[in-house]
mmCIF file of C-alpha atoms in Angstrom:
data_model
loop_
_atom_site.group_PDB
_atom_site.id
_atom_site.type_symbol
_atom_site.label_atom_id
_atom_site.label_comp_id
_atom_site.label_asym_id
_atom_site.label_seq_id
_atom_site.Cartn_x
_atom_site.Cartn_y
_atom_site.Cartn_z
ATOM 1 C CA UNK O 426 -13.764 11.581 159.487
ATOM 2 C CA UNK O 427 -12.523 14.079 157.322
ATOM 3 C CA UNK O 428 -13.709 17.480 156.485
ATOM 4 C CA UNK O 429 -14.088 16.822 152.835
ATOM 5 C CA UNK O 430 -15.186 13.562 153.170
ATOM 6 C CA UNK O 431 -18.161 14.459 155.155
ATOM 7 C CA UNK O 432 -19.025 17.804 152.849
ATOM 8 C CA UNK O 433 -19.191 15.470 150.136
ATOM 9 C CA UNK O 434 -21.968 13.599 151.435
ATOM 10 C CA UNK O 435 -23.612 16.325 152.714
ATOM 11 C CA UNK O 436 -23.737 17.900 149.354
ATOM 12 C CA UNK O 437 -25.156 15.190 147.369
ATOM 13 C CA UNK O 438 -27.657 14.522 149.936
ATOM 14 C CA UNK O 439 -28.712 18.133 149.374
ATOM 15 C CA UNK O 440 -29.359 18.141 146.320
ATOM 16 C CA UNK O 441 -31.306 15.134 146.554
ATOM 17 C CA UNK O 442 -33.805 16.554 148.745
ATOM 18 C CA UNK O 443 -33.833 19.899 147.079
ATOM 19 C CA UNK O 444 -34.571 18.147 143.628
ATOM 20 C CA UNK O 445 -37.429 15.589 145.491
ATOM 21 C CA UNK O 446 -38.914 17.969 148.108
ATOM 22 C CA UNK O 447 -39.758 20.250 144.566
ATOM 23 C CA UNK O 448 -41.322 16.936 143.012
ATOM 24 C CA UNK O 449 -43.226 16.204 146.370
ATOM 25 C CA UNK O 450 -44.955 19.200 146.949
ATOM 26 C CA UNK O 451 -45.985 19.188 142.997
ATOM 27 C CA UNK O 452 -46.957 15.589 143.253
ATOM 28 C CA UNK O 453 -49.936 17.200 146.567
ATOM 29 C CA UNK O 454 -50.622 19.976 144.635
ATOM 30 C CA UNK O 455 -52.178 17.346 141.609
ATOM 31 C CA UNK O 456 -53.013 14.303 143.980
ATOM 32 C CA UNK O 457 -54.176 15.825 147.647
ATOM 33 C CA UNK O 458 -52.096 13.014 148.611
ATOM 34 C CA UNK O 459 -51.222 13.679 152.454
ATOM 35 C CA UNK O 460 -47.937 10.835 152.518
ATOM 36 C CA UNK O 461 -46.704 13.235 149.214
ATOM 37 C CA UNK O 462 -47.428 16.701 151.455
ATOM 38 C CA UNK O 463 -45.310 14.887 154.995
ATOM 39 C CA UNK O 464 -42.341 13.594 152.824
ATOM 40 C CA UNK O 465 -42.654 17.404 150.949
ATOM 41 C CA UNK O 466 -42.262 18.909 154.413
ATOM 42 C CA UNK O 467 -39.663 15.918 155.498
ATOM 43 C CA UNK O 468 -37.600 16.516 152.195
ATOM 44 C CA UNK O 469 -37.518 20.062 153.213
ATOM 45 C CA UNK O 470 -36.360 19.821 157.099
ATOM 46 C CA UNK O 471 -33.749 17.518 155.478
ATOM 47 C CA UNK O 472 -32.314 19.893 153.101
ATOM 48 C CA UNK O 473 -32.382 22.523 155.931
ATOM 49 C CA UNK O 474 -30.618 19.923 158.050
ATOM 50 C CA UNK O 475 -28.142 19.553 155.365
ATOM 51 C CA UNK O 476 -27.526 23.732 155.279
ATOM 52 C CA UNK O 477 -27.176 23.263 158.914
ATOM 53 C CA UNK O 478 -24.498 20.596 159.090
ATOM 54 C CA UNK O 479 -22.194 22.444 156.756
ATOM 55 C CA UNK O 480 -22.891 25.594 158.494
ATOM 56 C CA UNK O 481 -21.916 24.021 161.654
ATOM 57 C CA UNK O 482 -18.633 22.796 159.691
ATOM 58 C CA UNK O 483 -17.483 26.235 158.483
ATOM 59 C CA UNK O 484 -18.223 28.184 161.975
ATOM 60 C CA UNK O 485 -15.845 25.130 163.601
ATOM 61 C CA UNK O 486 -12.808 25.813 161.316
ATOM 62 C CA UNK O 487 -12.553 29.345 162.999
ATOM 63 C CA UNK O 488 -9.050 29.931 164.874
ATOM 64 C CA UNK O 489 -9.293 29.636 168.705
ATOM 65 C CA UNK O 490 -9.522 33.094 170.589
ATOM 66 C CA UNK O 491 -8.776 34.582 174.180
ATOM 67 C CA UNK O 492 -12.524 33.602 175.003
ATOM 68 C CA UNK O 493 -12.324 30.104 173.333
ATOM 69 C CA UNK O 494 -8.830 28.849 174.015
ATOM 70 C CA UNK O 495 -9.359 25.121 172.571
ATOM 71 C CA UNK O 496 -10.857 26.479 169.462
ATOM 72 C CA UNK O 497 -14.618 26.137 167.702
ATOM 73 C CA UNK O 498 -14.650 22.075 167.179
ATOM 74 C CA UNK O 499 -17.437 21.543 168.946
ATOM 75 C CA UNK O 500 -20.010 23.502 166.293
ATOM 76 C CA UNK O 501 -20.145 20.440 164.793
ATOM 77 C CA UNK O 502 -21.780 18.610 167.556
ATOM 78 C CA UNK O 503 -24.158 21.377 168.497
ATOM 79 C CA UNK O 504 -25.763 22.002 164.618
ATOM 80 C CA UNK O 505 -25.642 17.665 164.622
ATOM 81 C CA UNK O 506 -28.177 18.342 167.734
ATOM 82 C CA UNK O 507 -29.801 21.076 166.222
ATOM 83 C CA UNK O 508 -30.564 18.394 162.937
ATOM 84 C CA UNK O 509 -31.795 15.925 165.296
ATOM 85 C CA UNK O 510 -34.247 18.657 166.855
ATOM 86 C CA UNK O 511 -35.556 20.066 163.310
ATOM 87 C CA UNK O 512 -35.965 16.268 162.573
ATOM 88 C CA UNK O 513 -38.204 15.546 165.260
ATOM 89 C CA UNK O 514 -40.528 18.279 164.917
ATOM 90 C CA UNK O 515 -40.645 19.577 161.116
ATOM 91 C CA UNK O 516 -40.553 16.435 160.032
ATOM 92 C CA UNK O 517 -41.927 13.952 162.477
ATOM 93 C CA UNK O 518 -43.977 15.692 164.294
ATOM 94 C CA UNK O 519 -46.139 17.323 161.363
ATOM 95 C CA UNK O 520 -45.951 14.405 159.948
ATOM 96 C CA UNK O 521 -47.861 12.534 162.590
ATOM 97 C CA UNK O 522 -50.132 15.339 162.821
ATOM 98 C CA UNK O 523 -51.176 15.199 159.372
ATOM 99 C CA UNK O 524 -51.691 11.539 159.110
ATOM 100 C CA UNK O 525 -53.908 11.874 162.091
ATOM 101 C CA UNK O 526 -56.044 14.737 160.317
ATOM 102 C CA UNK O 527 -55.780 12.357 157.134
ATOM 103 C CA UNK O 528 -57.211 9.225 159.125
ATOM 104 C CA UNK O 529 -59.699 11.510 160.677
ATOM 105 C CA UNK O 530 -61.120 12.755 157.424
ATOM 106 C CA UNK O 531 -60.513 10.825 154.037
ATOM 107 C CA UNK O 532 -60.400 11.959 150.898
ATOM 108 C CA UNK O 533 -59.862 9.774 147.302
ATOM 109 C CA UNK O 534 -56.562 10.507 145.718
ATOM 110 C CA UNK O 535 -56.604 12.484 142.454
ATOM 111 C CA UNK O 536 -54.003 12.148 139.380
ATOM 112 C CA UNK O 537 -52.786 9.043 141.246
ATOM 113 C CA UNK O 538 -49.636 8.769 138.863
ATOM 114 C CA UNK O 539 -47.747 12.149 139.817
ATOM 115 C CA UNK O 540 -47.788 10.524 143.541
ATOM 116 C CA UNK O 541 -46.506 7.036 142.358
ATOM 117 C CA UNK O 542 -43.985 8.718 139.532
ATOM 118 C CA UNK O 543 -42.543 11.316 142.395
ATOM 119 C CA UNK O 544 -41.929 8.691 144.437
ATOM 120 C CA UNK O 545 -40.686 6.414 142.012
ATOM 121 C CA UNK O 546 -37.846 9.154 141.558
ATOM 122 C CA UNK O 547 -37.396 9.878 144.646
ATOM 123 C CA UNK O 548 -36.101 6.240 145.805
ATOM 124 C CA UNK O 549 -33.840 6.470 142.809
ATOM 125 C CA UNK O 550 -32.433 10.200 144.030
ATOM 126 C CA UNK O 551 -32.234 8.945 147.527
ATOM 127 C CA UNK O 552 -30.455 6.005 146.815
ATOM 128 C CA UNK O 553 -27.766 7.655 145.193
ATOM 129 C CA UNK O 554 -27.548 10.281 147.850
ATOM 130 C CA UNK O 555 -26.927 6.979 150.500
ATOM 131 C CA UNK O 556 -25.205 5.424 148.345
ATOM 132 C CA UNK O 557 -22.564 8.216 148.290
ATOM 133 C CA UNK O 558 -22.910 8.334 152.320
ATOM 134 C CA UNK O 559 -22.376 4.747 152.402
ATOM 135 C CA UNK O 560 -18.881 5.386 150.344
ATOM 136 C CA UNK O 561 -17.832 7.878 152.530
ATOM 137 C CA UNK O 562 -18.692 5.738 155.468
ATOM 138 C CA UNK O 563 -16.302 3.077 154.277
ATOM 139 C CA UNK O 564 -13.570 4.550 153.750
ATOM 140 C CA UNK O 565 -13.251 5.370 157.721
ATOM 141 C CA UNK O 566 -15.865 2.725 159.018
ATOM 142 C CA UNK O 567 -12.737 -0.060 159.330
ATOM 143 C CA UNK O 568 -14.119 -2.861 161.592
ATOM 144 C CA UNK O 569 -17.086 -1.633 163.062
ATOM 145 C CA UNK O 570 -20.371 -2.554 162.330
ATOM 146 C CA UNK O 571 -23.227 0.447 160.827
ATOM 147 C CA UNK O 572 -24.475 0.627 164.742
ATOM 148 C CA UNK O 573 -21.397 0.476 166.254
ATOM 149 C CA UNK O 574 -20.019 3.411 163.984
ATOM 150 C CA UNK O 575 -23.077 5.174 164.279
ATOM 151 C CA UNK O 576 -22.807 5.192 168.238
ATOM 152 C CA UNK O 577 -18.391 5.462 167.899
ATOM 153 C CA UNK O 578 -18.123 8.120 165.693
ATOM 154 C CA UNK O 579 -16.694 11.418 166.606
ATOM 155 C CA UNK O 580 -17.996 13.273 163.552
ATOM 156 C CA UNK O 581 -21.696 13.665 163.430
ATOM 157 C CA UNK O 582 -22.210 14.640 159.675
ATOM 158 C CA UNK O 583 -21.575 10.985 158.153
ATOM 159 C CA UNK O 584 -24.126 9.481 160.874
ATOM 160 C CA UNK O 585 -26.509 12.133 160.437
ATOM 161 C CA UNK O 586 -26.662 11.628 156.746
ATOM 162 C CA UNK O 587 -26.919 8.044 156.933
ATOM 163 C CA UNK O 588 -29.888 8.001 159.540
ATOM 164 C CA UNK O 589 -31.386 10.590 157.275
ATOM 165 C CA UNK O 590 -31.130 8.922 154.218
ATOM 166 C CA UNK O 591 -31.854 5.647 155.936
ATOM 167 C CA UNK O 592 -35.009 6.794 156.781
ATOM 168 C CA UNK O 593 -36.167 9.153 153.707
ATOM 169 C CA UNK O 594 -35.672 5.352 151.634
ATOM 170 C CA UNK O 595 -37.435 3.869 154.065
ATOM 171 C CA UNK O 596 -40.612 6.889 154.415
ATOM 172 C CA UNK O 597 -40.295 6.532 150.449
ATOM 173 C CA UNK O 598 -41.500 3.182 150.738
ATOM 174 C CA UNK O 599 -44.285 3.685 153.784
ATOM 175 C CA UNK O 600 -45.250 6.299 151.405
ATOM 176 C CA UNK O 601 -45.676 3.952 148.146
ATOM 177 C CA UNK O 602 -47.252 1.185 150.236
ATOM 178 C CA UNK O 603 -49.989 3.700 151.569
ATOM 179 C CA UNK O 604 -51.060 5.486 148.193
ATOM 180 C CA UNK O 605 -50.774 1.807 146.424
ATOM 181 C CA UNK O 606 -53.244 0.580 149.072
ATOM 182 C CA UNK O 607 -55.495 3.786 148.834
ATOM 183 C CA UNK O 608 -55.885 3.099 144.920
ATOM 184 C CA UNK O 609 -56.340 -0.841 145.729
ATOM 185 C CA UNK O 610 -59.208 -0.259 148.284
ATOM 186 C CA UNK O 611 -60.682 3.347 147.411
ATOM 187 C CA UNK O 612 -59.823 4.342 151.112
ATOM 188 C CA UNK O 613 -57.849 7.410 151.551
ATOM 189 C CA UNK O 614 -57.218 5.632 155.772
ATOM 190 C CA UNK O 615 -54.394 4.096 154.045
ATOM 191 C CA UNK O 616 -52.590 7.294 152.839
ATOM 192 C CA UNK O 617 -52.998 8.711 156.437
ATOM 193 C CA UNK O 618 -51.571 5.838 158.076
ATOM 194 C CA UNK O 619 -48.686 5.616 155.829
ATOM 195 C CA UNK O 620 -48.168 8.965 156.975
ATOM 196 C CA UNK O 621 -48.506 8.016 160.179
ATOM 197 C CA UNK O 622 -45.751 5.263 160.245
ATOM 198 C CA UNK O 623 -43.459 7.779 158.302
ATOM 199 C CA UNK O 624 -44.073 10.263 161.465
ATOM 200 C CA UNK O 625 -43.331 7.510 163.666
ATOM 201 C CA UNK O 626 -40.041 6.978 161.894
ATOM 202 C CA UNK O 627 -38.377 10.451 161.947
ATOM 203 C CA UNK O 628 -39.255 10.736 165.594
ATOM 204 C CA UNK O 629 -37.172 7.608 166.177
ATOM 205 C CA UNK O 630 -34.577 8.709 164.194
ATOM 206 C CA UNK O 631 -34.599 12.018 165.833
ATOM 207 C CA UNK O 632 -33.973 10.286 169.022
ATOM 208 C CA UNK O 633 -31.306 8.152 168.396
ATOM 209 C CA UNK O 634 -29.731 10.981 166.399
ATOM 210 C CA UNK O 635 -30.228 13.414 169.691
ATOM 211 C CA UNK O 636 -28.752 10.754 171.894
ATOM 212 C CA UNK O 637 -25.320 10.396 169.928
ATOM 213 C CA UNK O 638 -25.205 13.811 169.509
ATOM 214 C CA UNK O 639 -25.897 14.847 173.656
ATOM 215 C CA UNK O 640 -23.361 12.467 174.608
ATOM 216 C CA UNK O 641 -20.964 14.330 172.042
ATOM 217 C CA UNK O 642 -21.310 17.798 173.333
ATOM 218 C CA UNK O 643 -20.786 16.453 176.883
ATOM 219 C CA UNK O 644 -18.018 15.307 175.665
ATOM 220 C CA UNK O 645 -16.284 11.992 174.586
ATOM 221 C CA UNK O 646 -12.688 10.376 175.495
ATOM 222 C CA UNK O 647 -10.678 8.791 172.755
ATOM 223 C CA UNK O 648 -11.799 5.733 171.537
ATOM 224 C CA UNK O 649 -9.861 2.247 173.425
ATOM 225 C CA UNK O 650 -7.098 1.874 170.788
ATOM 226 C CA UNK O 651 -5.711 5.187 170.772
ATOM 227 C CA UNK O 652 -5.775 5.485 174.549
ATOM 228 C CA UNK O 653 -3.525 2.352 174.658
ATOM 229 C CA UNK O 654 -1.412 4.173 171.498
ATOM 230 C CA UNK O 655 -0.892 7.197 173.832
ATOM 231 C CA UNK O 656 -0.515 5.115 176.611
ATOM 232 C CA UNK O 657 2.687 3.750 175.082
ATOM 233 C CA UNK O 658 4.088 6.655 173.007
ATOM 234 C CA UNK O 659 4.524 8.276 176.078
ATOM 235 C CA UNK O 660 6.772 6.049 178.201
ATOM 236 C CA UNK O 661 10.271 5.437 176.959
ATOM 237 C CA UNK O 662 11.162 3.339 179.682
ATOM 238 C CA UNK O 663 14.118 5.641 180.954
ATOM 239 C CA UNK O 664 13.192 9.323 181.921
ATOM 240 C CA UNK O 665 9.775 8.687 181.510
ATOM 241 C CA UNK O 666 9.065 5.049 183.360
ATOM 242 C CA UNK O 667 5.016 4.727 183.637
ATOM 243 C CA UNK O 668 1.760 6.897 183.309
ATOM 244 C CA UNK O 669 0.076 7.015 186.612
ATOM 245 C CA UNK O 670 -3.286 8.223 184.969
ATOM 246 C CA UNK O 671 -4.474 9.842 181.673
ATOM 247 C CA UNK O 672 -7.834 11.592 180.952
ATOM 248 C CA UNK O 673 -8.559 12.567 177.254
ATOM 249 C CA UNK O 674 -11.184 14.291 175.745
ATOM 250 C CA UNK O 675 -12.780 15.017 171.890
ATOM 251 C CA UNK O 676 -12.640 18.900 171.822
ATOM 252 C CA UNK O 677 -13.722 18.585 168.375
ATOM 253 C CA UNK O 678 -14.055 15.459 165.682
ATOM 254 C CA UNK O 679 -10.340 15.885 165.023
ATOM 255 C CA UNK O 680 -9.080 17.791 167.816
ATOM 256 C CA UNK O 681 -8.168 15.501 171.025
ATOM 257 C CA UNK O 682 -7.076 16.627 174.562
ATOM 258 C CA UNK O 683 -4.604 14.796 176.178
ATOM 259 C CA UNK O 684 -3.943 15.439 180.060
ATOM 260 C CA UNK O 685 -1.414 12.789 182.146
ATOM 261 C CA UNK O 686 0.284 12.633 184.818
ATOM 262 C CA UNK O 687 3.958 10.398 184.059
ATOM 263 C CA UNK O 688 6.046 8.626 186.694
ATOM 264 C CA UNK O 689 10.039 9.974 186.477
ATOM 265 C CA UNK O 690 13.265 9.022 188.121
ATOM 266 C CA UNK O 691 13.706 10.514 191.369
ATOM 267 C CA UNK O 692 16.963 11.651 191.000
ATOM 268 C CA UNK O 693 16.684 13.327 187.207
ATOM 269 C CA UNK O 694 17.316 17.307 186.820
ATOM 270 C CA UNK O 695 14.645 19.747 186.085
ATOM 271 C CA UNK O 696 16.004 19.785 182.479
ATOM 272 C CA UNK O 697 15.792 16.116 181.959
ATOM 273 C CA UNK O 698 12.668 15.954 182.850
ATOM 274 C CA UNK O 699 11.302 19.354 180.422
ATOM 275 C CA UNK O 700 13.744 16.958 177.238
ATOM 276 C CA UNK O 701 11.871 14.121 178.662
ATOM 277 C CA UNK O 702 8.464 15.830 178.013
ATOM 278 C CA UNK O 703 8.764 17.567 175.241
ATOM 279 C CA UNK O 704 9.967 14.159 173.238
ATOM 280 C CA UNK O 705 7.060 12.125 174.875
ATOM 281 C CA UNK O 706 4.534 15.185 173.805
ATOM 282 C CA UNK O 707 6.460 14.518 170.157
ATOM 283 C CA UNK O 708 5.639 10.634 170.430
ATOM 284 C CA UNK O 709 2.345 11.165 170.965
ATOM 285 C CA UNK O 710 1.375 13.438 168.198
ATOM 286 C CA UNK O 711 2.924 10.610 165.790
ATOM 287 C CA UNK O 712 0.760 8.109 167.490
ATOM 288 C CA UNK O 713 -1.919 9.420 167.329
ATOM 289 C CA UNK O 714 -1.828 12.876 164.960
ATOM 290 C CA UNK O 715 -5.612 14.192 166.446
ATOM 291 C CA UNK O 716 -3.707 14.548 170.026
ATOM 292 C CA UNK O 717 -3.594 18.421 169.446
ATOM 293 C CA UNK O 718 -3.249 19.765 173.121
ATOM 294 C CA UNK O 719 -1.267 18.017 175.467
ATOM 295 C CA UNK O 720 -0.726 18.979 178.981
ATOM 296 C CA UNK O 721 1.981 16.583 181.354
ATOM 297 C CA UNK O 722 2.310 16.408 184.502
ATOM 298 C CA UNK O 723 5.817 14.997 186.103
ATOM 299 C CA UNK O 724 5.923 12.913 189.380
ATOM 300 C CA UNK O 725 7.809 10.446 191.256
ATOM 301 C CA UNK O 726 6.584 7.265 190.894
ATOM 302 C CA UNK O 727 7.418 6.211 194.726
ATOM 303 C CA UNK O 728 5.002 9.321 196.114
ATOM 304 C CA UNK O 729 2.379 8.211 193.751
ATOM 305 C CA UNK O 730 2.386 4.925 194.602
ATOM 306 C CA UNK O 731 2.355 5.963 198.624
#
């Protein structure tokens, strides 16, 4: 994913929820509404989220140091954990909670039309703001399906946004459903259990958003097709005749570690085998351009293989 690629979704989602979390909290404030006060509150852990993921972007351009050798990538994946933690318990958590307190004691909703008109413009501002995540997505996606680039991807922004907008269109419409049902039946339950199933579906969002982001900051190896790229940039079937094994690893969305040990004549000089390195290290950043630190190790294939 690239940098700009990523901000740009990031941005319009934040204005989106800046622009509807001020609507929500307006629409409470007429209606007492408690699915417009848990969107207000989920509009506003998004936004943060948002400030978070570019934060998390501009700390990870810094230049590596003494301390931090391979450099600051990884930010990325820690504030994409810290989202999926804000998630889970600004949004889903108080969420729950208040549909709980809602279900527990009803109230009639008043001014029933700010509710219904907020939300109304929310879907509209959230659908743009996925709709722009969804172009992003696109452009990089190839292939895969939405799951299988959600789980694949080594940049956590354009996931993040898309689970978050994914789910704000979807809590838009839990919403809806439970204020249209209060004003049907004259039971404020409704609004409360609306909120309810919006709580429900932040946590899970959280979760899946926490998973793909833990097994991130663990740390990931290239994906299948550009092990089998490096794979073959780095024999050249004379100096350097076979890889023996090869261990890679994401130190950042764009930043790949590449550490292999490659089988060489027997009988080739010291300097052969530096030339012979040095091109395959060459090969290998043409492959596959991410491959920023590469460490080789020569041996003879015959010792290996005994």
């Amino acid at each position: 994913m690239s940098a700009s690629g990523g901000t740009k979704a990031i941005v319009a989602a934040l204005g989106a929820n800046l622009a509807i979390a001020a609507a929500k909290f307006v629409a409470f404030a007429f209606s007492g509404s408690s699915s417009m006060l848990a969107e207000g509150v989920h509009s506003i852990a998004d936004s943060g989220n948002q400030g978070l993921l570019l934060l998390g972007g501009k700390k990870a351009q810094r230049e590596a140091t003494p301390q931090h050798p391979f450099g600051y990538g990884r930010e990325r994946y820690i504030y994409g954990f810290l989202v999926s933690i804000v998630l889970f318990t600004i949004g889903g958590v108080f969420a729950l909670y208040e549909g709980y307190e809602k279900i527990k004691h009803p109230h009639d909703l008043e001014n029933w039309y700010w509710p219904v008109g907020v939300l109304v413009f929310a879907i509209i501002a959230e659908g743009f703001s996925f709709r722009t995540a969804i172009k992003e997505s696109n452009e990089i996606r190839g292939q895969l399906t939405w799951s299988q680039f959600v789980r694949r991807a080594k940049a956590p922004e354009l996931p993040v946004v898309l689970l978050e907008d994914f789910g704000a269109l979807v809590g838009l419409v839990l919403a809806l459903g439970g204020v249209g049902l209060s004003l049907l039946t004259g039971n404020g339950v409704w609004d409360g259990i609306g909120t309810v199933c919006i709580g429900a579906l932040l946590v899970l969002i959280a979760l899946v958003l926490a998973a793909e982001t833990k097994s991130l900051l663990l740390g990931e190896a290239a994906d299948a097709d550009q092990v089998a790229r490096i794979r073959e940039a780095l024999v050249d079937g004379e100096t350097v005749t076979g890889v023996i094994h090869m261990r890679t690893l994401h130190l950042g969305p764009e930043e790949l570690l590449v550490a292999a040990k490659i089988a060489v004549q027997h009988d080739d000089t010291a300097a052969e085998v530096a030339r012979a390195i040095d091109e395959a290290e060459a090969r290998v950043r043409a492959a596959v351009p991410i491959a920023r630190v590469i460490y080789l190790e020569p041996d003879i294939l015959r010792t290996a293989s005994a």
